[in-house]
Amino acid sequence: MNFFELFKNKDGELNKLNEQTFQFLIGYELNRILTIEGFNTKVTYESTGFDKKRSDIQLISEGFIQDIVIETKLIENNDIGNEEKIKQYINNTLNKYKSEFNSPKILFVIINQKSGINTCNKKIELINKNNEDFVVPILIDLKSIFKSEKK
């Protein structure tokens, strides 16, 4: 099964979903891929740290030295609306997740459903500029994927 088929509506167009749905689908797909590759993983959604902060997805595996935290945001989420907000989000939220969950890196999955590629690339650039190499941004550009499939 093609993972992106999950995002299509009955007319074959992009079905816009909320962040919680994306969190579930991404966690499921990552767990499936890792299991196929021979890793024994457990996916935890919205796991809670010592100070009651939560990451979106936490992958726990016997094959990894430390847990992997995955944070998911839609590109239009106000938390990453401009450079100042991105900087605050990295410092106030992602840095805390790194410490609380003892994770060496945070995979920051940015999902685009409706923005242009220039907007996406600018936000990825700002994320890279404003972190100390512990945040790894990953863009899932659904808008481009579905646009190219229609041709």
mmCIF file of C-alpha atoms in Angstrom:
data_model
loop_
_atom_site.group_PDB
_atom_site.id
_atom_site.type_symbol
_atom_site.label_atom_id
_atom_site.label_comp_id
_atom_site.label_asym_id
_atom_site.label_seq_id
_atom_site.Cartn_x
_atom_site.Cartn_y
_atom_site.Cartn_z
ATOM 1 C CA MET A 1 0.000 0.000 0.000
ATOM 2 C CA ASN A 2 1.208 3.488 -0.850
ATOM 3 C CA PHE A 3 1.311 5.489 2.402
ATOM 4 C CA PHE A 4 0.008 8.619 0.671
ATOM 5 C CA GLU A 5 -3.178 6.818 -0.398
ATOM 6 C CA LEU A 6 -4.331 7.358 3.197
ATOM 7 C CA PHE A 7 -4.567 11.085 2.528
ATOM 8 C CA LYS A 8 -6.826 10.866 -0.524
ATOM 9 C CA ASN A 9 -10.539 11.516 -0.466
ATOM 10 C CA LYS A 10 -13.019 9.562 -2.617
ATOM 11 C CA ASP A 11 -12.260 11.828 -5.605
ATOM 12 C CA GLY A 12 -8.503 11.162 -5.355
ATOM 13 C CA GLU A 13 -7.772 14.661 -4.061
ATOM 14 C CA LEU A 14 -5.871 15.669 -0.928
ATOM 15 C CA ASN A 15 -8.049 15.154 2.126
ATOM 16 C CA LYS A 16 -6.981 17.886 4.562
ATOM 17 C CA LEU A 17 -6.519 16.384 8.019
ATOM 18 C CA ASN A 18 -5.739 17.742 11.489
ATOM 19 C CA GLU A 19 -2.405 17.335 13.287
ATOM 20 C CA GLN A 20 -3.646 14.540 15.571
ATOM 21 C CA THR A 21 -4.612 12.414 12.571
ATOM 22 C CA PHE A 22 -1.233 12.998 10.967
ATOM 23 C CA GLN A 23 0.483 12.086 14.245
ATOM 24 C CA PHE A 24 -1.334 8.769 14.336
ATOM 25 C CA LEU A 25 -0.698 7.930 10.676
ATOM 26 C CA ILE A 26 2.976 8.902 10.796
ATOM 27 C CA GLY A 27 3.541 6.945 14.016
ATOM 28 C CA TYR A 28 1.822 3.916 12.515
ATOM 29 C CA GLU A 29 3.845 4.074 9.291
ATOM 30 C CA LEU A 30 7.182 4.563 11.095
ATOM 31 C CA ASN A 31 6.416 1.656 13.407
ATOM 32 C CA ARG A 32 5.480 -0.519 10.413
ATOM 33 C CA ILE A 33 8.684 0.350 8.534
ATOM 34 C CA LEU A 34 10.890 -0.254 11.574
ATOM 35 C CA THR A 35 9.176 -3.575 12.292
ATOM 36 C CA ILE A 36 9.762 -4.697 8.692
ATOM 37 C CA GLU A 37 13.425 -3.713 9.109
ATOM 38 C CA GLY A 38 13.700 -5.912 12.203
ATOM 39 C CA PHE A 39 13.463 -3.326 14.996
ATOM 40 C CA ASN A 40 11.293 -4.043 18.014
ATOM 41 C CA THR A 41 9.544 -0.715 18.494
ATOM 42 C CA LYS A 42 6.778 0.754 20.567
ATOM 43 C CA VAL A 43 5.113 3.995 19.512
ATOM 44 C CA THR A 44 3.773 6.271 22.232
ATOM 45 C CA TYR A 45 1.497 9.169 21.307
ATOM 46 C CA GLU A 46 1.504 12.369 23.361
ATOM 47 C CA SER A 47 3.777 10.839 25.963
ATOM 48 C CA THR A 48 4.227 12.947 29.074
ATOM 49 C CA GLY A 49 7.523 14.101 30.551
ATOM 50 C CA PHE A 50 8.314 14.851 34.176
ATOM 51 C CA ASP A 51 6.917 18.385 33.980
ATOM 52 C CA LYS A 52 3.706 17.253 32.186
ATOM 53 C CA LYS A 53 4.987 18.439 28.779
ATOM 54 C CA ARG A 54 4.153 16.126 25.892
ATOM 55 C CA SER A 55 5.779 15.255 22.624
ATOM 56 C CA ASP A 56 3.560 14.221 19.724
ATOM 57 C CA ILE A 57 5.157 10.840 19.052
ATOM 58 C CA GLN A 58 7.884 8.971 20.859
ATOM 59 C CA LEU A 59 9.461 5.901 19.243
ATOM 60 C CA ILE A 60 10.912 3.480 21.755
ATOM 61 C CA SER A 61 13.022 0.643 20.408
ATOM 62 C CA GLU A 62 15.432 -1.972 21.675
ATOM 63 C CA GLY A 63 17.586 -1.213 18.638
ATOM 64 C CA PHE A 64 18.201 2.413 19.527
ATOM 65 C CA ILE A 65 20.438 3.798 22.235
ATOM 66 C CA GLN A 66 17.878 6.445 23.191
ATOM 67 C CA ASP A 67 14.237 7.165 22.474
ATOM 68 C CA ILE A 68 13.361 9.211 19.414
ATOM 69 C CA VAL A 69 10.914 12.076 19.821
ATOM 70 C CA ILE A 70 8.880 13.165 16.800
ATOM 71 C CA GLU A 71 7.069 16.494 16.858
ATOM 72 C CA THR A 72 4.422 17.105 14.185
ATOM 73 C CA LYS A 73 3.090 20.470 13.000
ATOM 74 C CA LEU A 74 1.058 21.651 10.073
ATOM 75 C CA ILE A 75 2.947 24.352 8.165
ATOM 76 C CA GLU A 76 0.212 26.901 8.924
ATOM 77 C CA ASN A 77 0.324 26.257 12.698
ATOM 78 C CA ASN A 78 0.719 29.557 14.550
ATOM 79 C CA ASP A 79 3.503 28.075 16.744
ATOM 80 C CA ILE A 80 5.797 28.297 13.712
ATOM 81 C CA GLY A 81 4.238 31.369 12.093
ATOM 82 C CA ASN A 82 7.376 33.532 11.808
ATOM 83 C CA GLU A 83 11.047 33.509 12.768
ATOM 84 C CA GLU A 84 10.488 34.775 16.319
ATOM 85 C CA LYS A 85 7.793 32.156 16.988
ATOM 86 C CA ILE A 86 9.980 29.411 15.493
ATOM 87 C CA LYS A 87 12.868 30.461 17.737
ATOM 88 C CA GLN A 88 10.587 30.483 20.803
ATOM 89 C CA TYR A 89 9.078 27.116 19.903
ATOM 90 C CA ILE A 90 12.499 25.510 19.513
ATOM 91 C CA ASN A 91 13.827 27.044 22.748
ATOM 92 C CA ASN A 92 10.703 26.670 24.899
ATOM 93 C CA THR A 93 9.234 23.397 23.649
ATOM 94 C CA LEU A 94 11.593 21.292 21.568
ATOM 95 C CA ASN A 95 14.597 21.924 23.800
ATOM 96 C CA LYS A 96 12.534 20.806 26.811
ATOM 97 C CA TYR A 97 11.441 17.634 24.990
ATOM 98 C CA LYS A 98 15.084 16.898 24.203
ATOM 99 C CA SER A 99 15.964 17.108 27.901
ATOM 100 C CA GLU A 100 12.859 15.526 29.406
ATOM 101 C CA PHE A 101 12.791 12.540 27.091
ATOM 102 C CA ASN A 102 16.597 12.236 26.993
ATOM 103 C CA SER A 103 16.508 12.306 23.205
ATOM 104 C CA PRO A 104 19.623 13.374 21.279
ATOM 105 C CA LYS A 105 17.547 14.657 18.352
ATOM 106 C CA ILE A 106 13.996 15.799 17.734
ATOM 107 C CA LEU A 107 12.491 14.876 14.368
ATOM 108 C CA PHE A 108 10.308 17.856 13.536
ATOM 109 C CA VAL A 109 7.821 16.752 10.872
ATOM 110 C CA ILE A 110 6.292 19.713 9.046
ATOM 111 C CA ILE A 111 3.231 18.833 6.963
ATOM 112 C CA ASN A 112 2.106 21.039 4.099
ATOM 113 C CA GLN A 113 -1.443 20.764 2.819
ATOM 114 C CA LYS A 114 -1.945 24.148 1.178
ATOM 115 C CA SER A 115 1.099 26.460 1.286
ATOM 116 C CA GLY A 116 3.466 27.142 -1.600
ATOM 117 C CA ILE A 117 6.860 25.430 -1.688
ATOM 118 C CA ASN A 118 8.662 28.753 -1.078
ATOM 119 C CA THR A 119 6.814 29.174 2.237
ATOM 120 C CA CYS A 120 7.720 25.609 3.226
ATOM 121 C CA ASN A 121 11.380 26.012 2.318
ATOM 122 C CA LYS A 122 11.564 29.331 4.207
ATOM 123 C CA LYS A 123 10.195 27.740 7.400
ATOM 124 C CA ILE A 124 12.584 24.778 7.116
ATOM 125 C CA GLU A 125 15.438 27.251 6.629
ATOM 126 C CA LEU A 126 14.356 29.216 9.735
ATOM 127 C CA ILE A 127 14.134 26.018 11.788
ATOM 128 C CA ASN A 128 17.643 25.024 10.721
ATOM 129 C CA LYS A 129 18.947 28.537 11.446
ATOM 130 C CA ASN A 130 17.451 28.699 14.947
ATOM 131 C CA ASN A 131 18.449 25.368 16.471
ATOM 132 C CA GLU A 132 21.709 23.882 17.653
ATOM 133 C CA ASP A 133 21.638 20.812 15.381
ATOM 134 C CA PHE A 134 19.304 18.849 17.643
ATOM 135 C CA VAL A 135 16.160 19.552 15.587
ATOM 136 C CA VAL A 136 15.935 17.702 12.295
ATOM 137 C CA PRO A 137 13.119 19.174 10.188
ATOM 138 C CA ILE A 138 11.385 16.859 7.739
ATOM 139 C CA LEU A 139 8.938 18.295 5.226
ATOM 140 C CA ILE A 140 6.037 16.192 4.001
ATOM 141 C CA ASP A 141 4.719 18.300 1.133
ATOM 142 C CA LEU A 142 1.344 16.714 0.447
ATOM 143 C CA LYS A 143 0.301 19.623 -1.757
ATOM 144 C CA SER A 144 3.136 18.915 -4.212
ATOM 145 C CA ILE A 145 2.619 15.155 -4.083
ATOM 146 C CA PHE A 146 -1.052 15.392 -4.959
ATOM 147 C CA LYS A 147 -0.467 18.101 -7.542
ATOM 148 C CA SER A 148 2.108 15.939 -9.366
ATOM 149 C CA GLU A 149 -0.158 12.859 -9.255
ATOM 150 C CA LYS A 150 -2.944 14.714 -11.088
ATOM 151 C CA LYS A 151 -0.755 15.432 -14.133
#
